[in-house]
mmCIF file of C-alpha atoms in Angstrom:
data_model
loop_
_atom_site.group_PDB
_atom_site.id
_atom_site.type_symbol
_atom_site.label_atom_id
_atom_site.label_comp_id
_atom_site.label_asym_id
_atom_site.label_seq_id
_atom_site.Cartn_x
_atom_site.Cartn_y
_atom_site.Cartn_z
ATOM 1 C CA UNK A 64 -104.499 35.160 154.510
ATOM 2 C CA UNK A 65 -107.915 34.445 152.981
ATOM 3 C CA UNK A 66 -111.419 35.178 154.555
ATOM 4 C CA UNK A 67 -112.726 32.393 156.967
ATOM 5 C CA UNK A 68 -116.423 31.987 156.310
ATOM 6 C CA UNK A 69 -116.992 32.611 160.005
ATOM 7 C CA UNK A 70 -116.797 36.476 158.900
ATOM 8 C CA UNK A 71 -120.029 36.612 157.878
ATOM 9 C CA UNK A 72 -120.935 36.719 161.729
ATOM 10 C CA UNK A 73 -118.368 39.885 162.104
ATOM 11 C CA UNK A 74 -120.073 41.783 158.929
ATOM 12 C CA UNK A 75 -123.553 40.971 160.832
ATOM 13 C CA UNK A 76 -122.214 42.568 164.207
ATOM 14 C CA UNK A 77 -120.545 45.572 162.397
ATOM 15 C CA UNK A 78 -123.745 46.440 160.606
ATOM 16 C CA UNK A 79 -125.467 45.944 164.286
ATOM 17 C CA UNK A 80 -122.899 48.715 165.287
ATOM 18 C CA UNK A 81 -124.541 50.926 163.132
ATOM 19 C CA UNK A 82 -127.997 50.592 163.877
ATOM 20 C CA UNK A 83 -128.859 47.711 161.253
ATOM 21 C CA UNK A 84 -129.997 44.326 162.497
ATOM 22 C CA UNK A 85 -130.833 41.265 160.027
ATOM 23 C CA UNK A 86 -133.550 41.674 157.545
ATOM 24 C CA UNK A 87 -133.584 37.588 157.494
ATOM 25 C CA UNK A 88 -133.692 35.178 160.090
ATOM 26 C CA UNK A 89 -130.832 33.832 161.924
ATOM 27 C CA UNK A 90 -131.189 30.076 162.417
ATOM 28 C CA UNK A 91 -133.796 27.292 160.605
ATOM 29 C CA UNK A 92 -136.198 27.818 163.178
ATOM 30 C CA UNK A 93 -136.989 31.288 162.808
ATOM 31 C CA UNK A 94 -136.769 30.550 158.905
ATOM 32 C CA UNK A 95 -139.301 27.987 158.837
ATOM 33 C CA UNK A 96 -141.468 29.970 161.366
ATOM 34 C CA UNK A 97 -141.591 32.939 158.883
ATOM 35 C CA UNK A 98 -142.167 31.068 155.873
ATOM 36 C CA UNK A 99 -145.262 29.276 157.266
ATOM 37 C CA UNK A 100 -146.589 32.948 157.451
ATOM 38 C CA UNK A 101 -145.958 33.631 153.630
ATOM 39 C CA UNK A 102 -146.235 30.311 151.656
ATOM 40 C CA UNK A 103 -148.999 28.850 150.475
ATOM 41 C CA UNK A 104 -150.490 26.415 152.676
ATOM 42 C CA UNK A 105 -150.320 23.555 149.837
ATOM 43 C CA UNK A 106 -146.631 24.269 149.075
ATOM 44 C CA UNK A 107 -146.054 24.468 152.738
ATOM 45 C CA UNK A 108 -147.396 21.359 153.083
ATOM 46 C CA UNK A 109 -145.516 19.845 150.283
ATOM 47 C CA UNK A 110 -141.955 21.077 151.254
ATOM 48 C CA UNK A 111 -142.627 20.815 155.082
ATOM 49 C CA UNK A 112 -144.539 17.210 155.034
ATOM 50 C CA UNK A 113 -143.080 13.976 155.041
ATOM 51 C CA UNK A 114 -144.148 10.350 154.461
ATOM 52 C CA UNK A 115 -146.884 8.978 157.192
ATOM 53 C CA UNK A 116 -146.805 10.178 160.356
ATOM 54 C CA UNK A 117 -143.562 11.794 159.822
ATOM 55 C CA UNK A 118 -141.715 9.945 162.313
ATOM 56 C CA UNK A 119 -138.781 8.960 159.840
ATOM 57 C CA UNK A 120 -138.472 12.877 158.897
ATOM 58 C CA UNK A 121 -138.252 13.695 162.979
ATOM 59 C CA UNK A 122 -136.038 10.880 163.401
ATOM 60 C CA UNK A 123 -133.280 11.938 160.774
ATOM 61 C CA UNK A 124 -133.041 15.274 162.280
ATOM 62 C CA UNK A 125 -133.479 14.284 166.005
ATOM 63 C CA UNK A 126 -130.530 11.893 165.223
ATOM 64 C CA UNK A 127 -127.930 14.388 165.041
ATOM 65 C CA UNK A 128 -128.396 15.198 168.549
ATOM 66 C CA UNK A 129 -127.190 12.239 169.498
ATOM 67 C CA UNK A 130 -123.660 13.147 168.162
ATOM 68 C CA UNK A 131 -121.039 15.027 170.059
ATOM 69 C CA UNK A 132 -117.599 16.986 168.634
ATOM 70 C CA UNK A 133 -114.616 16.452 171.240
ATOM 71 C CA UNK A 134 -113.487 19.606 171.469
ATOM 72 C CA UNK A 135 -109.529 20.275 170.933
ATOM 73 C CA UNK A 136 -107.690 23.389 172.125
ATOM 74 C CA UNK A 137 -104.173 24.828 171.467
ATOM 75 C CA UNK A 138 -104.267 23.572 168.072
ATOM 76 C CA UNK A 139 -104.097 26.747 166.017
ATOM 77 C CA UNK A 140 -107.311 26.841 164.080
ATOM 78 C CA UNK A 141 -107.028 30.660 163.181
ATOM 79 C CA UNK A 142 -107.556 29.894 159.595
ATOM 80 C CA UNK A 143 -109.963 27.223 158.473
ATOM 81 C CA UNK A 144 -110.054 25.371 155.043
ATOM 82 C CA UNK A 145 -113.306 23.592 154.571
ATOM 83 C CA UNK A 146 -112.535 23.214 150.785
ATOM 84 C CA UNK A 147 -113.593 19.664 149.298
ATOM 85 C CA UNK A 148 -111.683 17.972 145.787
ATOM 86 C CA UNK A 149 -114.592 16.068 144.302
ATOM 87 C CA UNK A 150 -114.519 14.544 140.483
ATOM 88 C CA UNK A 151 -111.749 16.612 139.447
ATOM 89 C CA UNK A 152 -113.125 20.312 140.831
ATOM 90 C CA UNK A 153 -111.725 22.011 143.773
ATOM 91 C CA UNK A 154 -114.391 23.218 146.164
ATOM 92 C CA UNK A 155 -114.536 25.967 148.242
ATOM 93 C CA UNK A 156 -116.672 24.498 150.965
ATOM 94 C CA UNK A 157 -118.444 20.493 151.698
ATOM 95 C CA UNK A 158 -121.866 21.874 151.106
ATOM 96 C CA UNK A 159 -124.274 21.770 148.346
ATOM 97 C CA UNK A 160 -128.088 22.733 147.338
ATOM 98 C CA UNK A 161 -129.527 19.220 147.531
ATOM 99 C CA UNK A 162 -132.395 18.672 144.418
ATOM 100 C CA UNK A 163 -135.722 20.304 145.376
ATOM 101 C CA UNK A 164 -138.382 19.876 142.920
ATOM 102 C CA UNK A 165 -140.787 22.520 143.788
ATOM 103 C CA UNK A 166 -138.552 25.309 143.785
ATOM 104 C CA UNK A 167 -140.835 27.022 140.777
ATOM 105 C CA UNK A 168 -143.465 26.572 143.199
ATOM 106 C CA UNK A 169 -141.756 28.175 145.931
ATOM 107 C CA UNK A 170 -141.232 31.184 143.660
ATOM 108 C CA UNK A 171 -141.538 31.602 140.096
ATOM 109 C CA UNK A 172 -137.910 31.910 139.805
ATOM 110 C CA UNK A 173 -136.718 29.251 142.520
ATOM 111 C CA UNK A 174 -134.446 27.274 140.082
ATOM 112 C CA UNK A 175 -132.683 30.101 138.419
ATOM 113 C CA UNK A 176 -132.401 31.719 142.189
ATOM 114 C CA UNK A 177 -131.131 28.939 143.418
ATOM 115 C CA UNK A 178 -128.690 28.665 140.739
ATOM 116 C CA UNK A 179 -127.641 32.533 140.899
ATOM 117 C CA UNK A 180 -126.873 31.720 144.700
ATOM 118 C CA UNK A 181 -124.743 28.822 143.775
ATOM 119 C CA UNK A 182 -122.529 31.355 141.366
ATOM 120 C CA UNK A 183 -122.478 33.654 144.336
ATOM 121 C CA UNK A 184 -121.245 31.343 146.918
ATOM 122 C CA UNK A 185 -119.546 28.710 144.969
ATOM 123 C CA UNK A 186 -121.746 26.255 146.562
ATOM 124 C CA UNK A 187 -122.782 23.573 143.877
ATOM 125 C CA UNK A 188 -126.224 22.847 143.041
ATOM 126 C CA UNK A 189 -127.698 19.652 142.177
ATOM 127 C CA UNK A 190 -130.511 21.112 140.075
ATOM 128 C CA UNK A 191 -133.862 19.097 139.700
ATOM 129 C CA UNK A 192 -135.544 17.251 136.716
ATOM 130 C CA UNK A 193 -138.847 18.996 138.150
ATOM 131 C CA UNK A 194 -138.086 22.556 137.619
ATOM 132 C CA UNK A 195 -139.574 25.704 136.634
ATOM 133 C CA UNK A 196 -136.867 26.413 134.234
ATOM 134 C CA UNK A 197 -135.075 24.141 131.445
ATOM 135 C CA UNK A 198 -131.911 22.395 132.672
ATOM 136 C CA UNK A 199 -129.686 24.632 130.283
ATOM 137 C CA UNK A 200 -130.978 28.082 131.537
ATOM 138 C CA UNK A 201 -130.656 26.750 135.275
ATOM 139 C CA UNK A 202 -127.150 25.347 134.397
ATOM 140 C CA UNK A 203 -125.698 29.063 132.800
ATOM 141 C CA UNK A 204 -127.451 30.700 135.533
ATOM 142 C CA UNK A 205 -125.123 29.023 138.133
ATOM 143 C CA UNK A 206 -121.893 30.205 136.148
ATOM 144 C CA UNK A 207 -118.529 28.787 136.711
ATOM 145 C CA UNK A 208 -119.783 26.936 139.892
ATOM 146 C CA UNK A 209 -119.749 22.998 139.008
ATOM 147 C CA UNK A 210 -123.312 21.257 139.218
ATOM 148 C CA UNK A 211 -125.269 18.076 138.868
ATOM 149 C CA UNK A 212 -128.342 17.303 137.220
ATOM 150 C CA UNK A 213 -130.605 14.916 139.168
ATOM 151 C CA UNK A 214 -132.720 12.864 136.981
ATOM 152 C CA UNK A 215 -136.073 10.943 137.960
ATOM 153 C CA UNK A 216 -135.746 8.194 135.347
ATOM 154 C CA UNK A 217 -138.806 8.315 133.126
ATOM 155 C CA UNK A 218 -140.433 5.138 132.117
ATOM 156 C CA UNK A 219 -139.407 5.942 128.074
ATOM 157 C CA UNK A 220 -135.845 5.741 127.814
ATOM 158 C CA UNK A 221 -135.500 8.116 124.817
ATOM 159 C CA UNK A 222 -136.590 10.251 127.377
ATOM 160 C CA UNK A 223 -133.838 9.283 129.925
ATOM 161 C CA UNK A 224 -131.291 9.252 126.818
ATOM 162 C CA UNK A 225 -132.467 12.730 125.728
ATOM 163 C CA UNK A 226 -132.338 14.348 129.350
ATOM 164 C CA UNK A 227 -128.674 12.819 130.053
ATOM 165 C CA UNK A 228 -127.673 14.284 126.803
ATOM 166 C CA UNK A 229 -128.759 17.581 127.470
ATOM 167 C CA UNK A 230 -127.139 17.326 130.784
ATOM 168 C CA UNK A 231 -123.909 16.726 129.483
ATOM 169 C CA UNK A 232 -124.294 19.224 126.816
ATOM 170 C CA UNK A 233 -125.231 22.007 129.179
ATOM 171 C CA UNK A 234 -122.031 21.390 130.782
ATOM 172 C CA UNK A 235 -123.228 19.703 134.389
ATOM 173 C CA UNK A 236 -120.526 18.254 136.438
ATOM 174 C CA UNK A 237 -122.563 14.666 136.832
ATOM 175 C CA UNK A 238 -125.794 13.005 137.007
ATOM 176 C CA UNK A 239 -127.580 12.073 140.317
ATOM 177 C CA UNK A 240 -130.169 9.570 139.694
ATOM 178 C CA UNK A 241 -132.916 9.132 142.169
ATOM 179 C CA UNK A 242 -133.832 5.874 143.060
ATOM 180 C CA UNK A 243 -136.693 6.141 145.476
ATOM 181 C CA UNK A 244 -139.384 8.338 143.707
ATOM 182 C CA UNK A 245 -140.567 5.632 140.914
ATOM 183 C CA UNK A 246 -143.526 6.056 142.912
ATOM 184 C CA UNK A 247 -145.023 8.856 145.329
ATOM 185 C CA UNK A 248 -144.774 8.013 149.166
ATOM 186 C CA UNK A 249 -147.802 7.960 151.352
ATOM 187 C CA UNK A 250 -147.812 11.985 152.209
ATOM 188 C CA UNK A 251 -151.005 12.564 154.298
ATOM 189 C CA UNK A 252 -150.239 16.459 153.843
ATOM 190 C CA UNK A 253 -150.001 16.368 150.345
ATOM 191 C CA UNK A 254 -153.243 13.984 150.408
ATOM 192 C CA UNK A 255 -155.389 16.216 152.574
ATOM 193 C CA UNK A 256 -154.958 19.064 150.292
ATOM 194 C CA UNK A 257 -155.311 16.822 146.837
ATOM 195 C CA UNK A 258 -152.002 19.095 145.898
ATOM 196 C CA UNK A 259 -149.264 17.342 143.537
ATOM 197 C CA UNK A 260 -147.788 20.628 141.892
ATOM 198 C CA UNK A 261 -147.100 18.714 138.562
ATOM 199 C CA UNK A 262 -150.317 18.057 138.202
ATOM 200 C CA UNK A 263 -151.318 21.579 138.059
ATOM 201 C CA UNK A 264 -148.523 21.718 135.184
ATOM 202 C CA UNK A 265 -145.979 23.407 137.733
ATOM 203 C CA UNK A 266 -141.934 22.185 137.531
ATOM 204 C CA UNK A 267 -142.432 20.752 134.077
ATOM 205 C CA UNK A 268 -140.074 23.111 132.045
ATOM 206 C CA UNK A 269 -137.581 20.247 131.312
ATOM 207 C CA UNK A 270 -140.323 18.084 129.722
ATOM 208 C CA UNK A 271 -141.778 20.983 127.520
ATOM 209 C CA UNK A 272 -138.535 21.958 126.268
ATOM 210 C CA UNK A 273 -137.570 18.191 125.413
ATOM 211 C CA UNK A 274 -137.652 17.163 121.761
ATOM 212 C CA UNK A 275 -138.373 13.704 122.725
ATOM 213 C CA UNK A 276 -141.294 14.335 125.415
ATOM 214 C CA UNK A 277 -142.858 16.936 122.321
ATOM 215 C CA UNK A 278 -142.775 14.299 120.250
ATOM 216 C CA UNK A 279 -144.556 11.792 122.320
ATOM 217 C CA UNK A 280 -147.319 14.503 123.067
ATOM 218 C CA UNK A 281 -147.953 14.900 119.441
ATOM 219 C CA UNK A 282 -148.391 11.276 118.902
ATOM 220 C CA UNK A 283 -150.745 11.696 121.778
ATOM 221 C CA UNK A 284 -152.849 13.789 119.397
ATOM 222 C CA UNK A 285 -153.218 16.894 122.022
ATOM 223 C CA UNK A 286 -151.058 19.577 123.258
ATOM 224 C CA UNK A 287 -153.350 21.043 125.803
ATOM 225 C CA UNK A 288 -152.083 21.360 129.395
ATOM 226 C CA UNK A 289 -154.560 18.462 130.564
ATOM 227 C CA UNK A 290 -152.678 16.282 127.746
ATOM 228 C CA UNK A 291 -149.058 17.535 128.959
ATOM 229 C CA UNK A 292 -150.037 16.710 132.497
ATOM 230 C CA UNK A 293 -151.388 13.160 131.449
ATOM 231 C CA UNK A 294 -148.264 12.026 129.398
ATOM 232 C CA UNK A 295 -145.904 13.334 132.178
ATOM 233 C CA UNK A 296 -147.617 11.353 134.831
ATOM 234 C CA UNK A 297 -147.957 8.131 132.450
ATOM 235 C CA UNK A 298 -143.714 8.878 132.132
ATOM 236 C CA UNK A 299 -142.861 9.786 135.442
ATOM 237 C CA UNK A 300 -140.833 6.986 137.458
ATOM 238 C CA UNK A 301 -139.828 3.699 136.034
ATOM 239 C CA UNK A 302 -141.108 0.701 138.331
ATOM 240 C CA UNK A 303 -139.354 -1.755 136.033
ATOM 241 C CA UNK A 304 -135.696 -0.390 136.915
ATOM 242 C CA UNK A 305 -133.361 -3.307 138.201
ATOM 243 C CA UNK A 306 -129.312 -3.520 138.703
ATOM 244 C CA UNK A 307 -128.921 -4.610 135.140
ATOM 245 C CA UNK A 308 -129.811 -1.178 133.950
ATOM 246 C CA UNK A 309 -126.635 0.440 135.548
ATOM 247 C CA UNK A 310 -124.748 -0.968 132.636
ATOM 248 C CA UNK A 311 -127.223 0.647 130.464
ATOM 249 C CA UNK A 312 -127.301 4.154 132.605
ATOM 250 C CA UNK A 313 -123.232 3.810 132.081
ATOM 251 C CA UNK A 314 -123.207 3.628 128.498
ATOM 252 C CA UNK A 315 -125.327 7.087 127.908
ATOM 253 C CA UNK A 316 -122.506 9.349 129.338
ATOM 254 C CA UNK A 317 -119.019 10.029 130.295
ATOM 255 C CA UNK A 318 -119.986 12.235 133.114
ATOM 256 C CA UNK A 319 -119.499 10.637 136.805
ATOM 257 C CA UNK A 320 -122.969 9.044 137.735
ATOM 258 C CA UNK A 321 -124.254 8.931 141.466
ATOM 259 C CA UNK A 322 -127.202 6.682 142.679
ATOM 260 C CA UNK A 323 -129.663 8.902 145.446
ATOM 261 C CA UNK A 324 -131.302 6.940 147.796
ATOM 262 C CA UNK A 325 -128.790 4.624 148.703
ATOM 263 C CA UNK A 326 -128.436 3.690 152.387
ATOM 264 C CA UNK A 327 -127.491 -0.094 152.605
ATOM 265 C CA UNK A 328 -123.815 -0.773 152.359
ATOM 266 C CA UNK A 329 -124.812 -3.714 150.220
ATOM 267 C CA UNK A 330 -126.565 -1.104 147.573
ATOM 268 C CA UNK A 331 -123.431 0.839 147.836
ATOM 269 C CA UNK A 332 -120.985 -2.165 146.656
ATOM 270 C CA UNK A 333 -123.231 -3.338 143.676
ATOM 271 C CA UNK A 334 -123.795 0.289 142.942
ATOM 272 C CA UNK A 335 -120.281 1.067 142.529
ATOM 273 C CA UNK A 336 -119.628 -2.577 141.044
ATOM 274 C CA UNK A 337 -122.161 -1.889 138.320
ATOM 275 C CA UNK A 338 -120.001 1.276 137.223
ATOM 276 C CA UNK A 339 -120.976 4.019 139.137
ATOM 277 C CA UNK A 340 -118.789 7.047 140.349
ATOM 278 C CA UNK A 341 -120.278 7.603 143.405
ATOM 279 C CA UNK A 342 -123.174 7.141 146.114
ATOM 280 C CA UNK A 343 -125.355 9.954 147.506
ATOM 281 C CA UNK A 344 -126.713 8.398 150.837
ATOM 282 C CA UNK A 345 -130.243 9.661 151.495
ATOM 283 C CA UNK A 346 -133.899 8.818 152.677
ATOM 284 C CA UNK A 347 -135.405 11.604 150.991
ATOM 285 C CA UNK A 348 -135.719 13.553 154.067
ATOM 286 C CA UNK A 349 -138.006 11.252 155.412
ATOM 287 C CA UNK A 350 -140.911 12.286 152.685
ATOM 288 C CA UNK A 351 -141.136 9.047 150.683
ATOM 289 C CA UNK A 352 -141.072 6.249 153.084
ATOM 290 C CA UNK A 353 -142.152 6.074 156.883
ATOM 291 C CA UNK A 354 -140.651 3.766 159.350
ATOM 292 C CA UNK A 355 -137.088 3.890 158.176
ATOM 293 C CA UNK A 356 -133.662 4.321 159.424
ATOM 294 C CA UNK A 357 -132.039 7.882 160.079
ATOM 295 C CA UNK A 358 -130.140 8.372 157.543
ATOM 296 C CA UNK A 359 -127.165 9.895 159.325
ATOM 297 C CA UNK A 360 -127.009 6.114 161.044
ATOM 298 C CA UNK A 361 -126.924 4.687 157.694
ATOM 299 C CA UNK A 362 -123.791 7.015 156.326
ATOM 300 C CA UNK A 363 -120.866 5.362 158.187
ATOM 301 C CA UNK A 364 -121.774 1.713 157.225
ATOM 302 C CA UNK A 365 -122.205 3.546 153.176
ATOM 303 C CA UNK A 366 -118.879 5.095 153.610
ATOM 304 C CA UNK A 367 -117.022 2.226 154.844
ATOM 305 C CA UNK A 368 -118.491 0.005 151.718
ATOM 306 C CA UNK A 369 -117.456 3.043 149.346
ATOM 307 C CA UNK A 370 -114.151 2.542 150.379
ATOM 308 C CA UNK A 371 -112.961 5.926 149.109
ATOM 309 C CA UNK A 372 -115.384 6.549 146.720
ATOM 310 C CA UNK A 373 -117.463 9.838 146.635
ATOM 311 C CA UNK A 374 -120.417 9.850 149.156
ATOM 312 C CA UNK A 375 -122.592 12.886 149.501
ATOM 313 C CA UNK A 376 -125.402 12.794 152.120
ATOM 314 C CA UNK A 377 -128.406 14.816 152.832
ATOM 315 C CA UNK A 378 -131.627 14.225 154.883
ATOM 316 C CA UNK A 379 -132.069 15.887 158.308
ATOM 317 C CA UNK A 380 -129.286 18.656 157.998
ATOM 318 C CA UNK A 381 -130.802 21.633 159.684
ATOM 319 C CA UNK A 382 -127.580 23.663 160.875
ATOM 320 C CA UNK A 383 -123.889 23.925 160.032
ATOM 321 C CA UNK A 384 -123.266 21.630 162.949
ATOM 322 C CA UNK A 385 -125.284 19.181 161.645
ATOM 323 C CA UNK A 386 -123.122 19.428 158.546
ATOM 324 C CA UNK A 387 -119.859 18.692 160.374
ATOM 325 C CA UNK A 388 -121.362 15.888 162.269
ATOM 326 C CA UNK A 389 -122.217 14.469 158.479
ATOM 327 C CA UNK A 390 -118.288 14.736 157.645
ATOM 328 C CA UNK A 391 -117.000 13.684 160.558
ATOM 329 C CA UNK A 392 -118.666 10.427 159.725
ATOM 330 C CA UNK A 393 -117.055 10.482 156.406
ATOM 331 C CA UNK A 394 -119.142 12.264 154.115
ATOM 332 C CA UNK A 395 -117.389 13.828 150.974
ATOM 333 C CA UNK A 396 -120.277 16.818 150.657
ATOM 334 C CA UNK A 397 -123.222 17.380 152.657
ATOM 335 C CA UNK A 398 -127.010 18.476 150.745
ATOM 336 C CA UNK A 399 -129.110 21.157 152.401
ATOM 337 C CA UNK A 400 -132.723 21.125 151.530
ATOM 338 C CA UNK A 401 -135.670 22.581 153.249
ATOM 339 C CA UNK A 402 -133.689 25.584 154.814
ATOM 340 C CA UNK A 403 -132.749 26.990 152.169
ATOM 341 C CA UNK A 404 -136.055 26.391 150.279
ATOM 342 C CA UNK A 405 -137.564 28.460 153.414
ATOM 343 C CA UNK A 406 -134.851 30.888 152.753
ATOM 344 C CA UNK A 407 -136.080 31.188 149.054
ATOM 345 C CA UNK A 408 -139.556 31.560 150.236
ATOM 346 C CA UNK A 409 -138.527 34.472 152.694
ATOM 347 C CA UNK A 410 -136.138 36.234 150.650
ATOM 348 C CA UNK A 411 -135.590 35.136 146.878
ATOM 349 C CA UNK A 412 -131.864 34.405 145.972
ATOM 350 C CA UNK A 413 -130.922 36.961 148.840
ATOM 351 C CA UNK A 414 -132.904 34.769 151.036
ATOM 352 C CA UNK A 415 -131.306 31.311 149.972
ATOM 353 C CA UNK A 416 -127.714 32.880 149.782
ATOM 354 C CA UNK A 417 -128.217 34.190 153.663
ATOM 355 C CA UNK A 418 -129.267 30.783 154.688
ATOM 356 C CA UNK A 419 -126.404 28.865 153.193
ATOM 357 C CA UNK A 420 -123.830 31.623 154.041
ATOM 358 C CA UNK A 421 -125.271 31.470 157.559
ATOM 359 C CA UNK A 422 -124.864 27.715 157.528
ATOM 360 C CA UNK A 423 -121.344 27.896 156.424
ATOM 361 C CA UNK A 424 -120.313 30.482 159.482
ATOM 362 C CA UNK A 425 -121.910 28.215 161.678
ATOM 363 C CA UNK A 426 -119.563 25.066 160.447
ATOM 364 C CA UNK A 427 -116.706 27.351 160.142
ATOM 365 C CA UNK A 428 -117.019 29.153 163.852
ATOM 366 C CA UNK A 429 -117.539 25.616 165.203
ATOM 367 C CA UNK A 430 -114.558 24.298 163.822
ATOM 368 C CA UNK A 431 -112.764 27.068 165.091
ATOM 369 C CA UNK A 432 -114.031 26.908 168.707
ATOM 370 C CA UNK A 433 -113.289 22.957 168.915
ATOM 371 C CA UNK A 434 -109.933 23.314 167.328
ATOM 372 C CA UNK A 435 -110.251 21.789 163.885
ATOM 373 C CA UNK A 436 -108.841 23.641 160.797
ATOM 374 C CA UNK A 437 -109.966 21.452 157.890
ATOM 375 C CA UNK A 438 -111.958 18.792 157.376
ATOM 376 C CA UNK A 439 -109.411 15.841 157.467
ATOM 377 C CA UNK A 440 -108.933 16.495 161.195
ATOM 378 C CA UNK A 441 -112.561 16.582 161.636
ATOM 379 C CA UNK A 442 -112.924 12.781 160.612
ATOM 380 C CA UNK A 443 -113.201 10.512 163.756
ATOM 381 C CA UNK A 444 -114.151 13.458 166.172
ATOM 382 C CA UNK A 445 -117.554 12.262 166.832
ATOM 383 C CA UNK A 446 -118.647 10.923 170.321
ATOM 384 C CA UNK A 447 -122.066 9.405 170.706
ATOM 385 C CA UNK A 448 -124.155 10.877 173.317
#
């Protein structure tokens, strides 16, 4: 019989018997606390902050605590199977690295370190458009683990087409189109520091290595850093996108396309009717709009409207138990964001892998204790508290 993810716990205890304790923190709160002591305050504010007074960000996380898992005994859950099938790929777990556009600001090699962890663990990465390494290098660093490319659709259609075709050629499994960031939300922490990493030239590797972007830069008549930033700022985000654009996106690639930022059942149906292959239910972790609905409360309606199509989820996930709650509500896969970013800040690639191993171990052991041998048995196991 194969190993369970929970065996990571046994290894820690075995090391402890030899007098060796973990170098990295256990749990989200402790990792966040340590990260606050080592991160550039501006970058910390960008990662930790949300929109407005951050009520929605807090509500995202708090909403999970209203969901309890019913324990079932004597069901023979000594071996657990957390694997999922998605877009023709068998994945060993339902977790994935959610797209984060400032990994290169958190650590110089942040995108590549996360991709290397993806390769090590078999946990897919959704690689951001805003990266410190070109998307081709990120994909190569992820090895044989499937991965997705997250696209912020630029205002220039030829640049959009170029980025999609590069992702397809690089071997990505699918394209995730983010819909809720065509303009930056009101983020007081970032405004107080007057800090937007990209305006300092950070995380723009995918643009600087793109033929279309370089052509536009040459046409602008200057290639100095300030010109690069101004061109990027003029192209980032497409305020004219509508449902009618889905047909054009669909024509660009044969890869599966998922729309990120969907929280409404009606939008879910429109996306699938428009030729999209899956839904990414998310409110951007509360970073883009305050005063919204906790994303986990939107998930059941999205799953029902998706009618069997894959539904990825993120926003507010802080633990392995939170991931199980989302899976029990019907999510196909669950994205981890801030927890692994803090792991990157405190321990580089080792920190990223430690955080994800810990989340997987907690999820696995919780399934074992509560008597759920696989994800299918977990569906419907939640009770509102």
